[in-house]
Short mmCIF file of C-alpha atoms in Angstrom, two decimals:
data_model
loop_
_atom_site.label_atom_id
_atom_site.label_comp_id
_atom_site.label_asym_id
_atom_site.label_seq_id
_atom_site.Cartn_x
_atom_site.Cartn_y
_atom_site.Cartn_z
CA MET A 1 70.86 -30.89 -30.22
CA ASN A 2 67.34 -29.83 -29.31
CA VAL A 3 64.31 -32.08 -29.36
CA ALA A 4 60.69 -30.67 -29.77
CA PHE A 5 57.43 -32.27 -30.15
CA CYS A 6 55.37 -31.39 -33.31
CA PRO A 7 51.79 -32.43 -34.41
CA LEU A 8 51.04 -34.78 -37.24
CA ALA A 9 47.80 -33.76 -38.83
CA GLU A 10 48.79 -30.72 -40.84
CA ASN A 11 51.82 -32.38 -42.36
CA VAL A 12 49.96 -35.29 -44.01
CA SER A 13 48.88 -35.11 -47.54
CA MET A 14 46.51 -37.35 -49.30
CA GLY A 15 45.36 -37.03 -52.74
CA THR A 16 45.63 -38.24 -56.40
CA LEU A 17 48.74 -37.72 -58.57
CA THR A 18 47.98 -37.81 -62.20
CA CYS A 19 50.78 -38.42 -64.75
CA ASN A 20 50.00 -36.39 -67.84
CA GLU A 21 52.98 -37.85 -69.79
CA PRO A 22 51.95 -40.69 -71.99
CA VAL A 23 53.33 -43.99 -71.13
CA LYS A 24 53.81 -47.01 -73.19
CA GLY A 25 50.67 -47.97 -75.03
CA GLY A 26 49.11 -44.61 -74.70
CA ALA A 27 47.97 -45.33 -71.17
CA GLN A 28 47.47 -42.79 -68.36
CA THR A 29 48.50 -43.69 -64.84
CA ASN A 30 46.63 -42.54 -61.69
CA VAL A 31 48.47 -43.00 -58.44
CA PHE A 32 46.55 -42.65 -55.14
CA PHE A 33 49.14 -41.84 -52.41
CA ILE A 34 49.63 -40.99 -48.77
CA CYS A 35 52.80 -38.87 -48.54
CA PHE A 36 54.18 -37.52 -45.31
CA HIS A 37 56.41 -34.63 -46.04
CA ARG A 38 58.12 -31.56 -44.56
CA SER A 39 57.49 -28.47 -46.68
CA GLY A 40 60.62 -27.35 -48.66
CA SER A 41 62.88 -30.01 -47.37
CA THR A 42 61.66 -33.42 -48.61
CA GLU A 43 64.98 -34.62 -49.95
CA LYS A 44 66.78 -33.99 -46.72
CA ASP A 45 64.04 -35.79 -44.65
CA LEU A 46 64.30 -38.91 -46.84
CA ALA A 47 68.06 -38.97 -46.62
CA ALA A 48 68.21 -38.38 -42.89
CA MET A 49 65.42 -40.78 -41.78
CA ALA A 50 66.89 -43.67 -43.83
CA GLU A 51 63.22 -44.29 -45.04
CA ALA A 52 61.16 -42.46 -47.58
CA HIS A 53 58.07 -42.69 -45.46
CA GLN A 54 56.12 -42.40 -48.62
CA ALA A 55 53.56 -45.32 -49.10
CA VAL A 56 51.81 -45.81 -52.44
CA ALA A 57 48.86 -47.94 -51.44
CA PHE A 58 47.63 -48.91 -54.94
CA GLN A 59 48.04 -47.72 -58.46
CA PHE A 60 46.26 -48.68 -61.64
CA THR A 61 47.05 -48.28 -65.33
CA ILE A 62 44.41 -48.04 -67.99
CA THR A 63 45.66 -49.67 -71.26
CA PRO A 64 43.88 -50.77 -74.43
CA GLU A 65 44.10 -54.36 -73.19
CA GLY A 66 42.33 -53.38 -69.81
CA ILE A 67 43.16 -52.12 -66.30
CA ASP A 68 46.32 -53.19 -64.72
CA LEU A 69 45.98 -52.92 -60.89
CA GLN A 70 48.93 -53.09 -58.53
CA LEU A 71 48.58 -53.18 -54.80
CA SER A 72 51.21 -52.53 -52.15
CA TYR A 73 50.32 -54.95 -49.34
CA GLN A 74 52.98 -53.37 -47.14
CA ALA A 75 51.39 -50.06 -47.44
CA LEU A 76 47.98 -51.46 -46.91
CA ASN A 77 49.21 -53.22 -43.85
CA GLN A 78 50.63 -49.94 -42.43
CA ILE A 79 47.17 -48.32 -43.06
CA TYR A 80 45.45 -51.17 -41.34
CA LEU A 81 47.84 -51.09 -38.32
CA SER A 82 47.34 -47.39 -38.08
CA GLY A 83 43.58 -47.71 -38.05
CA VAL A 84 43.85 -50.41 -35.34
CA ARG A 85 45.90 -48.30 -33.18
CA SER A 86 43.49 -45.33 -33.67
CA TRP A 87 40.45 -47.47 -32.63
CA LYS A 88 42.28 -48.81 -29.56
CA LYS A 89 42.82 -45.25 -28.48
CA ARG A 90 39.22 -44.42 -29.07
CA VAL A 91 38.04 -47.35 -27.06
CA SER A 92 40.41 -46.54 -24.26
CA ARG A 93 39.26 -42.89 -24.15
CA MET A 94 35.54 -44.07 -24.09
CA LYS A 95 36.26 -46.49 -21.27
CA ASN A 96 38.12 -43.77 -19.25
CA ARG A 97 35.16 -41.33 -19.86
CA VAL A 98 32.73 -43.94 -18.39
CA ILE A 99 35.03 -44.55 -15.32
CA LYS A 100 35.42 -40.78 -14.75
CA GLY A 101 31.75 -40.24 -15.20
CA VAL A 102 30.85 -42.55 -12.20
CA TYR A 103 33.65 -41.41 -10.04
CA PRO A 104 33.92 -41.45 -6.91
CA ALA A 105 31.90 -44.58 -7.25
CA SER A 106 33.00 -47.58 -9.49
CA LEU A 107 31.25 -49.63 -12.07
CA SER A 108 31.24 -52.64 -9.90
CA SER A 109 29.25 -50.67 -7.37
CA TRP A 110 26.22 -51.05 -9.67
CA LEU A 111 26.36 -54.74 -9.30
CA PHE A 112 26.09 -54.39 -5.53
CA VAL A 113 23.20 -52.03 -5.82
CA ALA A 114 21.30 -54.36 -8.17
CA ILE A 115 22.00 -57.43 -6.05
CA GLY A 116 20.86 -55.59 -2.96
CA ILE A 117 17.55 -54.52 -4.61
CA LEU A 118 16.91 -58.09 -6.03
CA ALA A 119 17.72 -59.76 -2.66
CA THR A 120 15.30 -57.35 -0.89
CA MET A 121 12.55 -58.22 -3.34
CA TYR A 122 13.25 -61.77 -2.92
CA MET A 123 12.47 -61.49 0.76
CA GLN A 124 8.93 -60.11 -0.23
CA SER A 125 9.85 -56.50 0.38
CA ASP A 126 9.62 -53.54 -1.96
CA PRO A 127 12.60 -51.14 -1.44
CA SER A 128 11.34 -48.73 -4.05
CA MET A 129 8.03 -47.98 -2.31
CA GLY A 130 6.05 -48.80 -5.46
CA LEU A 131 8.43 -47.28 -8.20
CA ILE A 132 9.27 -50.72 -9.58
CA THR A 133 5.61 -51.47 -10.16
CA LYS A 134 5.20 -48.14 -11.92
CA ILE A 135 8.27 -48.81 -14.12
CA GLN A 136 6.91 -52.19 -15.10
CA GLN A 137 3.51 -50.55 -15.98
CA HIS A 138 5.35 -48.23 -18.44
CA LEU A 139 7.51 -50.84 -20.19
CA PRO A 140 7.07 -51.05 -23.98
CA LEU A 141 4.38 -53.35 -25.25
CA SER A 142 6.74 -55.52 -26.96
CA LEU A 143 8.47 -56.45 -23.61
CA HIS A 144 5.04 -57.22 -22.14
CA VAL A 145 4.54 -59.69 -24.89
CA SER A 146 7.92 -61.25 -25.00
CA LEU A 147 8.75 -61.33 -21.24
CA SER A 148 6.98 -63.22 -18.49
CA SER A 149 5.60 -61.47 -15.42
CA GLN A 150 8.73 -62.48 -13.49
CA GLY A 151 10.99 -61.18 -16.30
CA GLN A 152 9.25 -57.88 -16.41
CA THR A 153 9.66 -57.53 -12.72
CA MET A 154 13.29 -58.38 -12.86
CA LEU A 155 13.88 -55.76 -15.66
CA SER A 156 12.05 -53.13 -13.82
CA ALA A 157 14.13 -53.87 -10.69
CA LEU A 158 17.31 -53.50 -12.78
CA VAL A 159 16.13 -50.15 -14.20
CA PHE A 160 15.27 -48.95 -10.68
CA SER A 161 18.66 -50.12 -9.45
CA THR A 162 20.32 -48.14 -12.24
CA LEU A 163 18.50 -45.01 -11.46
CA LEU A 164 19.24 -45.32 -7.77
CA TRP A 165 22.82 -45.96 -8.52
CA LEU A 166 23.15 -42.79 -10.65
CA SER A 167 21.37 -40.76 -7.94
CA LEU A 168 23.94 -42.08 -5.39
CA ILE A 169 26.80 -41.07 -7.71
CA LEU A 170 25.44 -37.55 -8.12
CA ALA A 171 25.02 -37.31 -4.22
CA LEU A 172 28.61 -38.64 -3.69
CA ARG A 173 29.92 -36.21 -6.29
CA PHE A 174 28.15 -33.28 -4.58
CA CYS A 175 29.52 -34.34 -1.25
CA LEU A 176 33.08 -34.52 -2.60
CA LYS A 177 32.70 -31.04 -4.09
CA LEU A 178 31.60 -29.80 -0.62
CA LEU A 179 34.50 -31.44 0.94
CA LEU A 180 36.91 -29.85 -1.57
CA SER A 181 35.41 -26.46 -0.76
CA TYR A 182 36.76 -26.79 2.76
CA HIS A 183 39.70 -24.28 3.20
CA HIS A 184 40.27 -23.95 6.91
CA TRP A 185 42.99 -26.51 6.79
CA MET A 186 45.23 -23.97 5.29
CA PHE A 187 45.02 -21.85 8.56
CA GLU A 188 45.71 -24.65 11.01
CA GLN A 189 48.80 -24.19 13.20
CA HIS A 190 51.60 -26.62 12.56
CA GLY A 191 51.32 -29.58 14.90
CA ARG A 192 47.79 -28.55 16.10
CA VAL A 193 45.10 -29.81 13.86
CA SER A 194 41.50 -29.27 14.83
CA ASN A 195 38.96 -32.14 15.13
CA THR A 196 37.08 -30.68 12.18
CA THR A 197 40.06 -30.87 9.94
CA LYS A 198 40.72 -34.43 11.07
CA VAL A 199 37.25 -35.51 10.27
CA TRP A 200 37.54 -33.72 6.88
CA VAL A 201 40.78 -35.50 6.14
CA THR A 202 39.22 -38.88 7.10
CA LEU A 203 36.23 -38.31 4.68
CA MET A 204 38.49 -37.19 1.88
CA ARG A 205 40.54 -40.53 2.17
CA LEU A 206 37.37 -42.37 2.27
CA PHE A 207 36.01 -40.75 -0.87
CA SER A 208 39.40 -41.16 -2.64
CA ARG A 209 39.47 -44.96 -1.86
CA ASN A 210 38.91 -45.92 -5.33
CA LYS A 211 41.98 -45.35 -7.49
CA PRO A 212 41.26 -42.17 -9.49
CA LEU A 213 42.31 -41.55 -13.01
CA LEU A 214 44.12 -38.40 -14.07
CA TYR A 215 40.92 -36.45 -14.72
CA SER A 216 38.68 -38.10 -12.18
CA TYR A 217 38.40 -35.00 -9.89
CA GLN A 218 37.80 -32.52 -12.59
CA THR A 219 34.01 -32.57 -12.42
CA SER A 220 34.14 -32.46 -8.53
CA LEU A 221 36.56 -29.48 -8.18
CA PRO A 222 34.86 -26.42 -6.72
CA HIS A 223 34.35 -23.50 -9.04
CA LEU A 224 36.78 -20.56 -8.70
CA PRO A 225 34.95 -18.06 -6.39
CA VAL A 226 34.49 -14.44 -7.38
CA PRO A 227 36.07 -12.14 -4.90
CA ALA A 228 34.22 -9.04 -3.48
CA ILE A 229 34.93 -5.95 -5.54
CA GLN A 230 36.07 -4.11 -2.39
CA ASP A 231 38.71 -6.75 -1.72
CA THR A 232 40.04 -6.59 -5.33
CA LEU A 233 40.35 -2.82 -5.19
CA ASN A 234 41.97 -2.97 -1.81
CA ARG A 235 44.56 -5.42 -3.12
CA TYR A 236 45.15 -3.29 -6.15
CA LEU A 237 45.77 -0.14 -4.12
CA GLU A 238 48.08 -2.16 -1.92
CA SER A 239 50.16 -3.53 -4.78
CA VAL A 240 50.63 -0.09 -6.42
CA ARG A 241 51.34 1.93 -3.21
CA PRO A 242 55.12 1.43 -3.27
CA LEU A 243 55.34 2.57 -6.82
CA LEU A 244 53.47 5.87 -6.53
CA SER A 245 53.93 9.20 -4.71
CA ASP A 246 51.30 10.48 -2.16
CA SER A 247 49.63 12.67 -4.82
CA GLU A 248 49.60 9.76 -7.38
CA PHE A 249 48.32 7.27 -4.87
CA GLN A 250 45.56 9.58 -3.86
CA LEU A 251 44.43 10.00 -7.49
CA LYS A 252 44.44 6.23 -7.83
CA THR A 253 42.27 5.84 -4.69
CA ASN A 254 39.71 8.30 -5.99
CA LEU A 255 39.61 6.51 -9.22
CA ALA A 256 39.04 3.23 -7.54
CA LYS A 257 36.11 4.68 -5.48
CA ASP A 258 34.67 6.04 -8.71
CA PHE A 259 34.99 2.65 -10.34
CA GLU A 260 33.41 0.90 -7.49
CA LEU A 261 30.35 3.21 -7.56
CA THR A 262 29.79 3.14 -11.37
CA LEU A 263 31.02 0.61 -13.61
CA GLY A 264 32.44 -1.85 -11.07
CA HIS A 265 29.14 -3.25 -9.86
CA ARG A 266 27.91 -4.01 -13.20
CA LEU A 267 31.13 -5.85 -14.23
CA GLN A 268 30.93 -7.68 -10.88
CA ARG A 269 27.45 -9.05 -11.82
CA TYR A 270 28.77 -10.15 -15.16
CA LEU A 271 31.52 -12.07 -13.40
CA LYS A 272 29.07 -13.81 -10.98
CA LEU A 273 26.84 -14.73 -13.88
CA LYS A 274 29.73 -16.39 -15.76
CA ALA A 275 30.95 -18.14 -12.62
CA LEU A 276 27.56 -19.94 -12.42
CA TRP A 277 28.26 -21.98 -15.46
CA ALA A 278 32.13 -21.80 -15.92
CA THR A 279 34.37 -23.76 -13.61
CA ASN A 280 36.92 -20.99 -13.85
CA TYR A 281 35.59 -17.59 -14.87
CA VAL A 282 39.03 -16.18 -15.74
CA SER A 283 40.98 -19.11 -17.49
CA ASP A 284 39.62 -18.51 -20.91
CA TRP A 285 40.13 -14.85 -20.71
CA TRP A 286 43.58 -15.27 -19.38
CA GLU A 287 44.56 -17.69 -22.15
CA GLU A 288 43.06 -15.34 -24.83
CA TYR A 289 44.03 -11.77 -23.70
CA VAL A 290 47.12 -12.42 -21.60
CA TYR A 291 48.87 -15.53 -23.13
CA LEU A 292 47.85 -15.70 -26.93
CA ARG A 293 47.64 -11.88 -27.42
CA SER A 294 50.95 -11.19 -25.82
CA ARG A 295 53.33 -9.97 -28.54
CA GLY A 296 56.54 -10.54 -26.64
CA PRO A 297 59.00 -13.35 -27.57
CA ILE A 298 58.02 -16.81 -26.05
CA MET A 299 61.51 -18.28 -26.11
CA VAL A 300 62.26 -17.11 -22.65
CA ASN A 301 58.80 -15.93 -21.45
CA SER A 302 56.71 -19.05 -22.18
CA ASN A 303 58.59 -22.04 -23.60
CA TYR A 304 59.71 -24.90 -21.35
CA TYR A 305 62.29 -27.44 -21.82
CA GLY A 306 63.46 -30.61 -20.28
CA MET A 307 66.83 -32.36 -19.63
CA ASP A 308 67.57 -35.97 -18.98
CA PHE A 309 70.10 -35.68 -16.14
CA LEU A 310 71.69 -32.77 -14.41
CA TYR A 311 74.48 -34.18 -12.11
CA VAL A 312 74.63 -37.71 -13.57
CA THR A 313 76.03 -38.72 -17.00
CA PRO A 314 75.00 -42.29 -17.70
CA THR A 315 76.61 -42.19 -21.10
CA SER A 316 78.70 -39.73 -23.20
CA VAL A 317 77.02 -40.74 -26.50
CA GLN A 318 74.75 -37.96 -27.42
CA ALA A 319 72.52 -40.07 -29.62
CA ALA A 320 71.93 -42.69 -26.91
CA ARG A 321 70.99 -39.92 -24.37
CA ALA A 322 68.61 -38.50 -26.79
CA GLY A 323 67.03 -41.85 -27.57
CA ASN A 324 66.46 -42.61 -23.92
CA THR A 325 65.00 -39.11 -23.44
CA ILE A 326 62.62 -39.42 -26.29
CA THR A 327 61.48 -42.94 -25.17
CA ALA A 328 60.83 -41.67 -21.63
CA LEU A 329 58.80 -38.77 -22.92
CA MET A 330 56.77 -41.06 -25.24
CA LEU A 331 56.10 -43.46 -22.27
CA TYR A 332 55.00 -40.54 -20.21
CA ARG A 333 52.78 -39.28 -22.93
CA ARG A 334 51.22 -42.73 -23.22
CA LYS A 335 50.37 -42.53 -19.50
CA VAL A 336 48.81 -39.19 -19.95
CA ASN A 337 46.69 -40.26 -22.78
CA ARG A 338 45.52 -43.47 -20.91
CA GLU A 339 45.06 -41.27 -17.73
CA GLU A 340 47.09 -43.78 -15.79
CA LEU A 341 48.87 -41.03 -13.75
CA THR A 342 47.76 -40.28 -10.34
CA PRO A 343 46.27 -36.86 -10.00
CA SER A 344 48.67 -34.23 -8.53
CA ARG A 345 47.84 -33.09 -4.98
CA VAL A 346 48.78 -30.21 -2.81
CA PRO A 347 52.05 -31.45 -1.13
CA GLY A 348 51.41 -33.06 2.13
CA THR A 349 47.58 -33.05 1.76
CA VAL A 350 44.75 -35.02 0.11
CA ILE A 351 43.68 -32.03 -2.01
CA PRO A 352 43.72 -32.77 -5.72
CA LEU A 353 44.89 -30.23 -8.19
CA CYS A 354 43.34 -29.31 -11.51
CA ALA A 355 44.80 -31.53 -14.31
CA ALA A 356 43.28 -29.66 -17.34
CA GLN A 357 46.71 -28.50 -18.47
CA CYS A 358 47.82 -32.16 -19.02
CA GLU A 359 45.43 -32.48 -21.97
CA ARG A 360 47.60 -30.11 -24.00
CA MET A 361 51.00 -31.22 -22.63
CA PHE A 362 51.76 -32.88 -25.97
CA ASN A 363 50.71 -32.68 -29.69
CA THR A 364 50.00 -28.91 -29.25
CA ILE A 365 51.46 -25.96 -31.07
CA ARG A 366 51.01 -22.14 -30.76
CA THR A 367 50.55 -20.70 -34.29
CA PRO A 368 51.62 -16.91 -34.42
CA GLY A 369 49.11 -14.36 -35.71
CA VAL A 370 49.06 -10.79 -36.31
CA GLU A 371 46.98 -9.72 -33.26
CA THR A 372 46.57 -13.07 -31.48
CA ASP A 373 48.08 -16.55 -31.68
CA GLU A 374 46.12 -19.78 -32.00
CA LEU A 375 46.50 -23.03 -30.03
CA ARG A 376 46.16 -26.16 -32.18
CA HIS A 377 45.90 -29.57 -30.57
CA TRP A 378 46.00 -33.02 -32.17
CA GLN A 379 44.83 -36.23 -30.59
CA ASP A 380 47.95 -38.18 -31.70
CA SER A 381 51.46 -37.73 -33.11
CA GLU A 382 53.86 -40.40 -34.27
CA PHE A 383 57.02 -38.38 -34.72
CA VAL A 384 59.36 -35.76 -32.98
CA ALA A 385 61.15 -32.86 -34.56
CA ILE A 386 64.94 -32.80 -34.29
CA TYR A 387 67.07 -29.71 -34.66
CA HIS A 388 70.62 -30.08 -35.58
CA LYS A 389 73.15 -27.65 -36.91
CA GLY A 390 70.43 -25.36 -38.30
CA ARG A 391 68.47 -28.21 -39.91
CA TYR A 392 65.08 -29.58 -38.93
CA PHE A 393 64.43 -33.28 -39.20
CA ARG A 394 61.25 -35.44 -38.65
CA LEU A 395 62.07 -38.51 -36.65
CA TRP A 396 59.39 -41.17 -36.61
CA VAL A 397 59.17 -43.02 -33.28
CA TYR A 398 56.35 -45.47 -34.16
CA GLN A 399 56.45 -48.25 -36.50
CA ALA A 400 53.26 -50.36 -37.32
CA GLY A 401 51.79 -49.00 -33.95
CA ARG A 402 54.85 -50.02 -31.88
CA LEU A 403 56.99 -47.57 -30.07
CA LEU A 404 60.57 -47.80 -31.16
CA SER A 405 63.20 -48.90 -28.62
CA PRO A 406 65.74 -46.47 -27.40
CA ARG A 407 68.43 -48.33 -29.36
CA GLU A 408 66.35 -47.95 -32.60
CA ILE A 409 65.84 -44.27 -31.93
CA GLU A 410 69.50 -43.81 -31.24
CA TYR A 411 70.45 -45.36 -34.51
CA GLN A 412 68.09 -42.85 -36.36
CA ILE A 413 69.51 -39.84 -34.41
CA GLN A 414 73.07 -40.95 -35.20
CA ARG A 415 72.17 -40.86 -38.86
CA ILE A 416 71.04 -37.34 -38.32
CA LEU A 417 74.34 -36.39 -36.58
CA ASP A 418 76.35 -37.98 -39.45
CA ASP A 419 74.40 -36.32 -42.08
CA PRO A 420 76.70 -33.69 -43.81
CA SER A 421 74.01 -31.98 -45.77
CA PRO A 422 73.79 -28.16 -45.31
CA PRO A 423 70.67 -26.32 -44.22
CA PHE A 424 68.24 -25.05 -46.82
CA PRO A 425 68.22 -21.32 -47.58
CA GLY A 426 66.84 -19.51 -44.53
CA GLU A 427 66.49 -22.74 -42.46
CA GLU A 428 69.52 -22.16 -40.32
CA LYS A 429 68.22 -18.79 -39.01
CA LEU A 430 64.52 -19.85 -38.73
CA GLY A 431 64.75 -20.67 -34.99
CA ALA A 432 65.86 -16.96 -34.41
CA LEU A 433 62.20 -15.92 -35.09
CA THR A 434 61.11 -17.44 -31.77
CA ALA A 435 63.43 -14.80 -29.99
CA GLY A 436 61.60 -11.85 -31.76
CA GLU A 437 58.17 -10.35 -31.34
CA ARG A 438 55.23 -12.48 -32.36
#
């Protein structure tokens, strides 16, 4: 049994179902519905999941006597809980965005700066060198009327404290970027570390004192440097030398020299221009022209998979192992979404690694195209796709915003294993398409 993650958004249908057949009394019924379905295999989904997963929120019937309105409170409750869960995620993302924005400082550091400025002013000293007075002079007229002179001074001091705090954050972030640009630690001899590297390690630990979120270092990572064109050509010639004869290698050498003298310098200027505003001047091109435009099969070349245990068998019940694996993956996805994971670092060092790929670890698909594929990412997903004996099932792992327990997921998977229904026409061989050309 294979388990894969699938997005939710494209498989949700919302609309109005109109019944054209006359009902009793000559009435016409309009049903507003939210239906989750799998194209071409709705019956099997309903049978395998033990739930229809079709919620009719409300319906009304127009009769000569009036309008008969019927509400499904269970469906409305599900909609309400889904909305609450969505808003909780938005609030969490907004909070994390603020925390990342002030890193390597913290939100509480603003309080210390403000208290320090107010304490200094209380001792009849002006730490702003006249800036607080100028801020007070430019306050809106309504504040001059509603606040006393002391209140205006207090507000101006808080505004100055906030500006000073933001300036300190930018300075700290710039210093952190300079520290992360230090590369001599890679060339230190084992067991013999220079004093410069020791000071650098101390400063890095000092800047990383606040517990960082998963993406806290993203804005402080140095940009990918553009190598010199001569170095690039030398590495190219060195890599092709074992594959070419002497005459062929001489031809490649001449072509490299011509490229350097003609088109190479202009392309080099374009790369340097892009590197000024892009953190990585090659990542988007690599994704588009190397990854998405590759027409080779992705089953072996790109796809990854995971296993629960290699050398330990906690249970021989297949459904139980799958339930534990799905629960573990969902809990890990929750930590990724909440940015609770510690940023990955170069082993044995304090150097953080880029965590940009974690954003699309889940809820992301690669849609095949004629010339290039397309990556599609959703913010949330509440189900996983189960493949069993040539059949695809949708297994919901959330109910009313709550992640199902491993035992509950095991029960659902066991229903799939016991389902004797045959695959739909073409469904059994559908997975073979992944092994072919895009």
